[in-house]
Amino acid sequence: MSSIRSSIVHGLRRRLPEDSVTRKAASLGYQSLRKGRDEVRAATLRRERKLFSNNNGLESYDVWRHQQEHPQLAGVAAGEEVRFSVFIEAIATTTNAEIERTKGSIFGQPEVGADVTVVRQGELVDLSTAPGDFVVFLRAGARFAPLALADIAKKHRVDPAVKVITFDSDVKIAGKAESPMFRPVWSPEMMLSANYLDRAFAVKRVVAEGLPPVELSDRGVWRFLLDLDLRPRETANVSRVLLSEPRDWRANASDADAQMVREVLASRGENSSASVENGVVRVMFDLPEWPTVSVVIPTRHSRKNLARLLPSLARTDYDAFDVTIIDNGGQSDENDEWYEQNTRGLSASIIWWTEQPFNYSRVNNVAARASSGEVVLLLNDDTEIVDPQWMKEMVGHLMRDGVGTVGVQHRQADGLIQHGGVTIGPGGSADNLFAGMTPGADTIIGSTKWYRNGLAVTGACVAIRRSDFEEVGGLAENFILCGSDVVLGLDQIIRSRRNVVIPFDTVRHFESLTRGTAVPVEDYYSSYWRYHSWLLGGNPYLSPNVSPLTAVPRFNSVWDDSPLKLALSNMNRAYTKVVQSGSISEEAKVLLGAATISAEEVRAVHTAHEALIGRSDVKTVNWFIPDIDMPFFGGLNTAFRIADKLARDHGVTNRFISLATPDLPFTTSALTAAFPSLSEAEIVFYDGSDESIASLPAADAAVATLWLTAVHVAKAPNVGRKFYLMQDYEPGFYPASSLYAMAEETYKLGLYALCNTESMHKIYTEMYHGKGMAFTPAVDSTIYHAEGRREKSAGEPVTIFAYARDHFRNCWELVYAALAEIKRIHGDGVRIVAAGARYLPESADFIDMRLLDYRATGAIYRETDIGLTMQISRHPSYLPLELMASGVAMVAPDSDWFKWLFKDGENSVLTMRTLDDIVEKLDLLVRDKALRSRIQSNALDTIQANHSQWDTALGGIYDYLSDPEKIS
């Protein structure tokens, strides 16, 4: 029925003129029918929720399918036609009806073209002679969904750089859909154990031209995918069920399959042995030289655990490893003697740990740094080695190019899975994938028997190169007991490395026998800041069709809460969706009382400052801050950075005065996450009332960090000098209105200004006759740099990056329209990456990166050729600085306020804030590679000369705080 309805709708779309009255009337009628259908459907879903929902996720594939919105036609751009070469595999028992069924599902696809060839099983297919843009391999009897090829074409249009587009599939027998397979992003280790893609992919024909002909069989297709040797940036996924197979395709691997995997790895220069175990291929890599390994075991002198672990560890088949046991159970002669007796056969050293309070991360870091192995292998004392080859297997995988950490699938004492990798989302936090499942079980994300790539592996058994361990600072010590192992894995993902889970029974874990199951509340708050991007944006190794709230894979449900909402709820925080608001009047009414100040109170600020003559070294600073949304970027991050520098260089005691509902763990954890040196800073909450301001503690100086807190600083008693950290022209955040007026008035309060850029200094001193000093912003060069920028091939599309946050001052409407037009003009010649958005429409032909962890943005920028920023306020934000530092050519507004940074035609291309001119300047840079390269080179020089060191940029602030009249 859905196929018939789809055909009717698309037929009308073709026949009726785009803006005709007839088409509009037909659309209204169709929408009315849909509304009635949706009302019935909503009632049905409410009833089904009672029957099938188990709080998180769904167990019924039928209910999940019923919840899916009928996809709209992806559409093909005017003048662009994507053609597919489809090869249908026919085996000895294939019938003509099966072949015709598959052909029918292909030829019924709207707005795309397809050439179909039927090939007998085992025959070779020469893709160099295949017509079309994409190649697809299908079994006879398989059927495409009605819009499958259009969806693939849409994904190609969004990212023309990808070589392989994957999608989801199910099995349909006698009209009954079952056994869905929801696929992750490209997972190279998973592909070693089984062809998890099967036939659910389309490959660009030109990519395969240099490869030998493909044998059309299960093994032949698997080998073809391995031979492609893909990188993550070369793949994309359509998270929809686009293909229905005629039978279950998941068969056990054979010895011939294992031999094939070994041959492909050998062709890449990776020596290995491969065998079949439990129906999947197991790969043991053979390194020409094995690195030394240091095993680190923390313990509270649990002899029960150690008596099980140490003998099993001594049976390890690995030539060069040592063991460091770090014990906080108390040193004694008896305990020393016990170790002497029980570490025989091991190269072991014992560290007795007495530091309090206990911190698991620090314990491991100290022990790891006391060892010397090229590989650090963290191992809990409540584990047991059951396979002497475990270390060789882990290290072999670890030493592969691009691998960050390696862990194993742990079994519990009862044989059930305890850990199969880490996923973020369950309960608003992290959990162990497959926990409680039977080993070997099949799931909607594939078999538990497969190798997996994931966000992290448990610290109960994790191997990492020492260089990578030290690069990220080891385990994060702001975590007391739980979560630092997850962060260790996330830090590898941010650095474009993979985490690998080995699925075989090699190391068992008797979790919580030592420490119990309680999680310190501080760890939960700390995890929020590090997990945030994945709580919001999802796990790339878990399909969005899978519930993010369960460790055992279940179908996603429209009834599920978002993981971010759960995380905030667990901290008693409100969950709000941040969107551009037009209710300026309502917001003004709410703030009227908290933003008011009398003329007498303003005169008091001037009088107090006039009475303070000469230098007075600042020892304490009260920082007036709003509630913290995210501490890693923007103006608040700069405030925290200044506070950190004042503490480090001048011994200043920082106190944070927060205009927020009291929530000490939340605010403390936010400060600590951004700048660990601020973890001991005092935090005081106030509500903006005169009474709450009057009760605030004294300080040598107070600093406002946004316009509303400027009023409060002006009113604050017992403060020596009062300052305003001015980082943008905040009245410009609002249309001309009461809010604009109230924000502008704060520049006349008599506060000394710390001006972020000469432009802000000019506004404050010349327009409003205030006193202030200017500093020039910088970038974090550990994240934003051009090292490792890839030289792109001639055929690759030009990548454009835009900050896609729908806010007044970002001119998002202009940016969106200009990028859409550039995509229309250049088609496959450009790829557009948007990040920062929470609401980018699906219709956009942009790659939606959503909200990224700020540590991950540098790698994205280094793949970018052109950046677009269109700030309407008088500060360009840090984004263009960070892009320029990463070697990106900027298109930016031609504004007098930005002249300190942008030089038109030299280190950037400047544009009027009009649609035509933005398109023209983007088009110029897309077409002129020489100009683009020159702009990129000069941009790097600009950053290196003026914006590469935050310590230098902030160097004059302490002296200004101590004697503002001398410097102003």
PDB file of N, CA and C in Angstrom, residues 580-627:
ATOM      1  N   GLN A 580      16.282  29.658  18.640  1.00  0.00           N
ATOM      2  CA  GLN A 580      16.161  31.096  18.485  1.00  0.00           C
ATOM      3  C   GLN A 580      14.780  31.534  18.946  1.00  0.00           C
ATOM      4  N   SER A 581      14.741  32.574  19.775  1.00  0.00           N
ATOM      5  CA  SER A 581      13.478  33.006  20.365  1.00  0.00           C
ATOM      6  C   SER A 581      13.103  34.389  19.868  1.00  0.00           C
ATOM      7  N   GLY A 582      11.848  34.559  19.572  1.00  0.00           N
ATOM      8  CA  GLY A 582      11.354  35.859  19.178  1.00  0.00           C
ATOM      9  C   GLY A 582      10.614  36.548  20.301  1.00  0.00           C
ATOM     10  N   SER A 583      10.537  35.910  21.469  1.00  0.00           N
ATOM     11  CA  SER A 583       9.751  36.474  22.562  1.00  0.00           C
ATOM     12  C   SER A 583      10.603  37.453  23.372  1.00  0.00           C
ATOM     13  N   ILE A 584      11.124  38.476  22.691  1.00  0.00           N
ATOM     14  CA  ILE A 584      12.001  39.443  23.331  1.00  0.00           C
ATOM     15  C   ILE A 584      11.270  40.189  24.441  1.00  0.00           C
ATOM     16  N   SER A 585      10.016  40.512  24.188  1.00  0.00           N
ATOM     17  CA  SER A 585       9.257  41.270  25.182  1.00  0.00           C
ATOM     18  C   SER A 585       9.100  40.481  26.470  1.00  0.00           C
ATOM     19  N   GLU A 586       8.766  39.182  26.356  1.00  0.00           N
ATOM     20  CA  GLU A 586       8.588  38.365  27.555  1.00  0.00           C
ATOM     21  C   GLU A 586       9.890  38.231  28.329  1.00  0.00           C
ATOM     22  N   GLU A 587      10.985  38.050  27.613  1.00  0.00           N
ATOM     23  CA  GLU A 587      12.280  37.927  28.278  1.00  0.00           C
ATOM     24  C   GLU A 587      12.633  39.216  29.011  1.00  0.00           C
ATOM     25  N   ALA A 588      12.326  40.357  28.391  1.00  0.00           N
ATOM     26  CA  ALA A 588      12.603  41.640  29.029  1.00  0.00           C
ATOM     27  C   ALA A 588      11.827  41.797  30.322  1.00  0.00           C
ATOM     28  N   LYS A 589      10.560  41.398  30.301  1.00  0.00           N
ATOM     29  CA  LYS A 589       9.733  41.525  31.499  1.00  0.00           C
ATOM     30  C   LYS A 589      10.314  40.696  32.650  1.00  0.00           C
ATOM     31  N   VAL A 590      10.813  39.518  32.329  1.00  0.00           N
ATOM     32  CA  VAL A 590      11.384  38.653  33.362  1.00  0.00           C
ATOM     33  C   VAL A 590      12.631  39.280  33.973  1.00  0.00           C
ATOM     34  N   LEU A 591      13.446  39.972  33.138  1.00  0.00           N
ATOM     35  CA  LEU A 591      14.737  40.474  33.586  1.00  0.00           C
ATOM     36  C   LEU A 591      14.684  41.884  34.156  1.00  0.00           C
ATOM     37  N   LEU A 592      13.545  42.567  34.033  1.00  0.00           N
ATOM     38  CA  LEU A 592      13.471  43.966  34.456  1.00  0.00           C
ATOM     39  C   LEU A 592      13.965  44.167  35.890  1.00  0.00           C
ATOM     40  N   GLY A 593      13.492  43.354  36.807  1.00  0.00           N
ATOM     41  CA  GLY A 593      13.846  43.533  38.208  1.00  0.00           C
ATOM     42  C   GLY A 593      15.301  43.261  38.491  1.00  0.00           C
ATOM     43  N   ALA A 594      15.874  42.237  37.827  1.00  0.00           N
ATOM     44  CA  ALA A 594      17.256  41.848  38.094  1.00  0.00           C
ATOM     45  C   ALA A 594      18.262  42.714  37.355  1.00  0.00           C
ATOM     46  N   ALA A 595      17.821  43.480  36.335  1.00  0.00           N
ATOM     47  CA  ALA A 595      18.748  44.263  35.514  1.00  0.00           C
ATOM     48  C   ALA A 595      18.692  45.753  35.825  1.00  0.00           C
ATOM     49  N   THR A 596      18.001  46.145  36.879  1.00  0.00           N
ATOM     50  CA  THR A 596      17.829  47.565  37.160  1.00  0.00           C
ATOM     51  C   THR A 596      18.887  48.076  38.127  1.00  0.00           C
ATOM     52  N   ILE A 597      19.194  49.365  38.017  1.00  0.00           N
ATOM     53  CA  ILE A 597      20.160  50.019  38.895  1.00  0.00           C
ATOM     54  C   ILE A 597      19.826  51.503  38.927  1.00  0.00           C
ATOM     55  N   SER A 598      20.047  52.133  40.047  1.00  0.00           N
ATOM     56  CA  SER A 598      19.727  53.556  40.173  1.00  0.00           C
ATOM     57  C   SER A 598      20.928  54.407  39.795  1.00  0.00           C
ATOM     58  N   ALA A 599      20.647  55.697  39.507  1.00  0.00           N
ATOM     59  CA  ALA A 599      21.718  56.638  39.184  1.00  0.00           C
ATOM     60  C   ALA A 599      22.660  56.802  40.370  1.00  0.00           C
ATOM     61  N   GLU A 600      22.113  56.768  41.554  1.00  0.00           N
ATOM     62  CA  GLU A 600      22.941  56.900  42.750  1.00  0.00           C
ATOM     63  C   GLU A 600      23.932  55.741  42.874  1.00  0.00           C
ATOM     64  N   GLU A 601      23.480  54.526  42.538  1.00  0.00           N
ATOM     65  CA  GLU A 601      24.369  53.360  42.606  1.00  0.00           C
ATOM     66  C   GLU A 601      25.462  53.445  41.545  1.00  0.00           C
ATOM     67  N   VAL A 602      25.137  54.012  40.394  1.00  0.00           N
ATOM     68  CA  VAL A 602      26.167  54.197  39.366  1.00  0.00           C
ATOM     69  C   VAL A 602      27.194  55.220  39.821  1.00  0.00           C
ATOM     70  N   ARG A 603      26.722  56.339  40.412  1.00  0.00           N
ATOM     71  CA  ARG A 603      27.659  57.354  40.914  1.00  0.00           C
ATOM     72  C   ARG A 603      28.574  56.751  41.980  1.00  0.00           C
ATOM     73  N   ALA A 604      28.045  55.812  42.744  1.00  0.00           N
ATOM     74  CA  ALA A 604      28.856  55.185  43.796  1.00  0.00           C
ATOM     75  C   ALA A 604      30.028  54.401  43.211  1.00  0.00           C
ATOM     76  N   VAL A 605      29.832  53.786  42.056  1.00  0.00           N
ATOM     77  CA  VAL A 605      30.928  53.071  41.397  1.00  0.00           C
ATOM     78  C   VAL A 605      32.039  54.045  41.038  1.00  0.00           C
ATOM     79  N   HIS A 606      31.667  55.177  40.410  1.00  0.00           N
ATOM     80  CA  HIS A 606      32.666  56.182  40.022  1.00  0.00           C
ATOM     81  C   HIS A 606      33.389  56.714  41.249  1.00  0.00           C
ATOM     82  N   THR A 607      32.640  57.017  42.302  1.00  0.00           N
ATOM     83  CA  THR A 607      33.238  57.564  43.522  1.00  0.00           C
ATOM     84  C   THR A 607      34.229  56.580  44.141  1.00  0.00           C
ATOM     85  N   ALA A 608      33.841  55.321  44.203  1.00  0.00           N
ATOM     86  CA  ALA A 608      34.724  54.305  44.789  1.00  0.00           C
ATOM     87  C   ALA A 608      36.007  54.161  43.991  1.00  0.00           C
ATOM     88  N   HIS A 609      35.917  54.164  42.680  1.00  0.00           N
ATOM     89  CA  HIS A 609      37.114  54.026  41.840  1.00  0.00           C
ATOM     90  C   HIS A 609      38.025  55.242  41.975  1.00  0.00           C
ATOM     91  N   GLU A 610      37.427  56.429  42.066  1.00  0.00           N
ATOM     92  CA  GLU A 610      38.235  57.646  42.194  1.00  0.00           C
ATOM     93  C   GLU A 610      39.013  57.661  43.500  1.00  0.00           C
ATOM     94  N   ALA A 611      38.486  56.980  44.500  1.00  0.00           N
ATOM     95  CA  ALA A 611      39.151  56.959  45.814  1.00  0.00           C
ATOM     96  C   ALA A 611      40.325  55.987  45.856  1.00  0.00           C
ATOM     97  N   LEU A 612      40.385  55.065  44.890  1.00  0.00           N
ATOM     98  CA  LEU A 612      41.452  54.066  44.860  1.00  0.00           C
ATOM     99  C   LEU A 612      42.568  54.562  43.938  1.00  0.00           C
ATOM    100  N   ILE A 613      43.622  55.110  44.512  1.00  0.00           N
ATOM    101  CA  ILE A 613      44.706  55.696  43.743  1.00  0.00           C
ATOM    102  C   ILE A 613      45.924  54.779  43.808  1.00  0.00           C
ATOM    103  N   GLY A 614      46.552  54.570  42.654  1.00  0.00           N
ATOM    104  CA  GLY A 614      47.789  53.802  42.601  1.00  0.00           C
ATOM    105  C   GLY A 614      47.561  52.306  42.536  1.00  0.00           C
ATOM    106  N   ARG A 615      48.690  51.617  42.533  1.00  0.00           N
ATOM    107  CA  ARG A 615      48.634  50.158  42.364  1.00  0.00           C
ATOM    108  C   ARG A 615      48.248  49.466  43.660  1.00  0.00           C
ATOM    109  N   SER A 616      47.367  48.466  43.518  1.00  0.00           N
ATOM    110  CA  SER A 616      46.988  47.609  44.640  1.00  0.00           C
ATOM    111  C   SER A 616      46.903  46.187  44.110  1.00  0.00           C
ATOM    112  N   ASP A 617      47.908  45.365  44.450  1.00  0.00           N
ATOM    113  CA  ASP A 617      47.958  44.010  43.903  1.00  0.00           C
ATOM    114  C   ASP A 617      46.712  43.223  44.297  1.00  0.00           C
ATOM    115  N   VAL A 618      46.134  42.579  43.293  1.00  0.00           N
ATOM    116  CA  VAL A 618      44.901  41.827  43.491  1.00  0.00           C
ATOM    117  C   VAL A 618      45.231  40.430  44.001  1.00  0.00           C
ATOM    118  N   LYS A 619      44.585  40.069  45.098  1.00  0.00           N
ATOM    119  CA  LYS A 619      44.766  38.736  45.664  1.00  0.00           C
ATOM    120  C   LYS A 619      43.506  37.872  45.527  1.00  0.00           C
ATOM    121  N   THR A 620      42.344  38.531  45.483  1.00  0.00           N
ATOM    122  CA  THR A 620      41.090  37.780  45.343  1.00  0.00           C
ATOM    123  C   THR A 620      40.230  38.431  44.269  1.00  0.00           C
ATOM    124  N   VAL A 621      39.577  37.589  43.470  1.00  0.00           N
ATOM    125  CA  VAL A 621      38.683  38.073  42.421  1.00  0.00           C
ATOM    126  C   VAL A 621      37.352  37.340  42.531  1.00  0.00           C
ATOM    127  N   ASN A 622      36.272  38.100  42.548  1.00  0.00           N
ATOM    128  CA  ASN A 622      34.926  37.529  42.437  1.00  0.00           C
ATOM    129  C   ASN A 622      34.499  37.588  40.970  1.00  0.00           C
ATOM    130  N   TRP A 623      34.304  36.428  40.361  1.00  0.00           N
ATOM    131  CA  TRP A 623      33.843  36.349  38.978  1.00  0.00           C
ATOM    132  C   TRP A 623      32.325  36.148  38.978  1.00  0.00           C
ATOM    133  N   PHE A 624      31.584  37.087  38.431  1.00  0.00           N
ATOM    134  CA  PHE A 624      30.138  36.981  38.345  1.00  0.00           C
ATOM    135  C   PHE A 624      29.775  36.278  37.041  1.00  0.00           C
ATOM    136  N   ILE A 625      29.231  35.077  37.159  1.00  0.00           N
ATOM    137  CA  ILE A 625      28.965  34.260  35.974  1.00  0.00           C
ATOM    138  C   ILE A 625      27.498  33.837  35.935  1.00  0.00           C
ATOM    139  N   PRO A 626      26.972  33.560  34.732  1.00  0.00           N
ATOM    140  CA  PRO A 626      25.635  32.962  34.634  1.00  0.00           C
ATOM    141  C   PRO A 626      25.714  31.467  34.887  1.00  0.00           C
ATOM    142  N   ASP A 627      24.571  30.811  34.884  1.00  0.00           N
ATOM    143  CA  ASP A 627      24.557  29.354  34.955  1.00  0.00           C
ATOM    144  C   ASP A 627      25.362  28.808  33.782  1.00  0.00           C
TER     145      ASP A 627
END
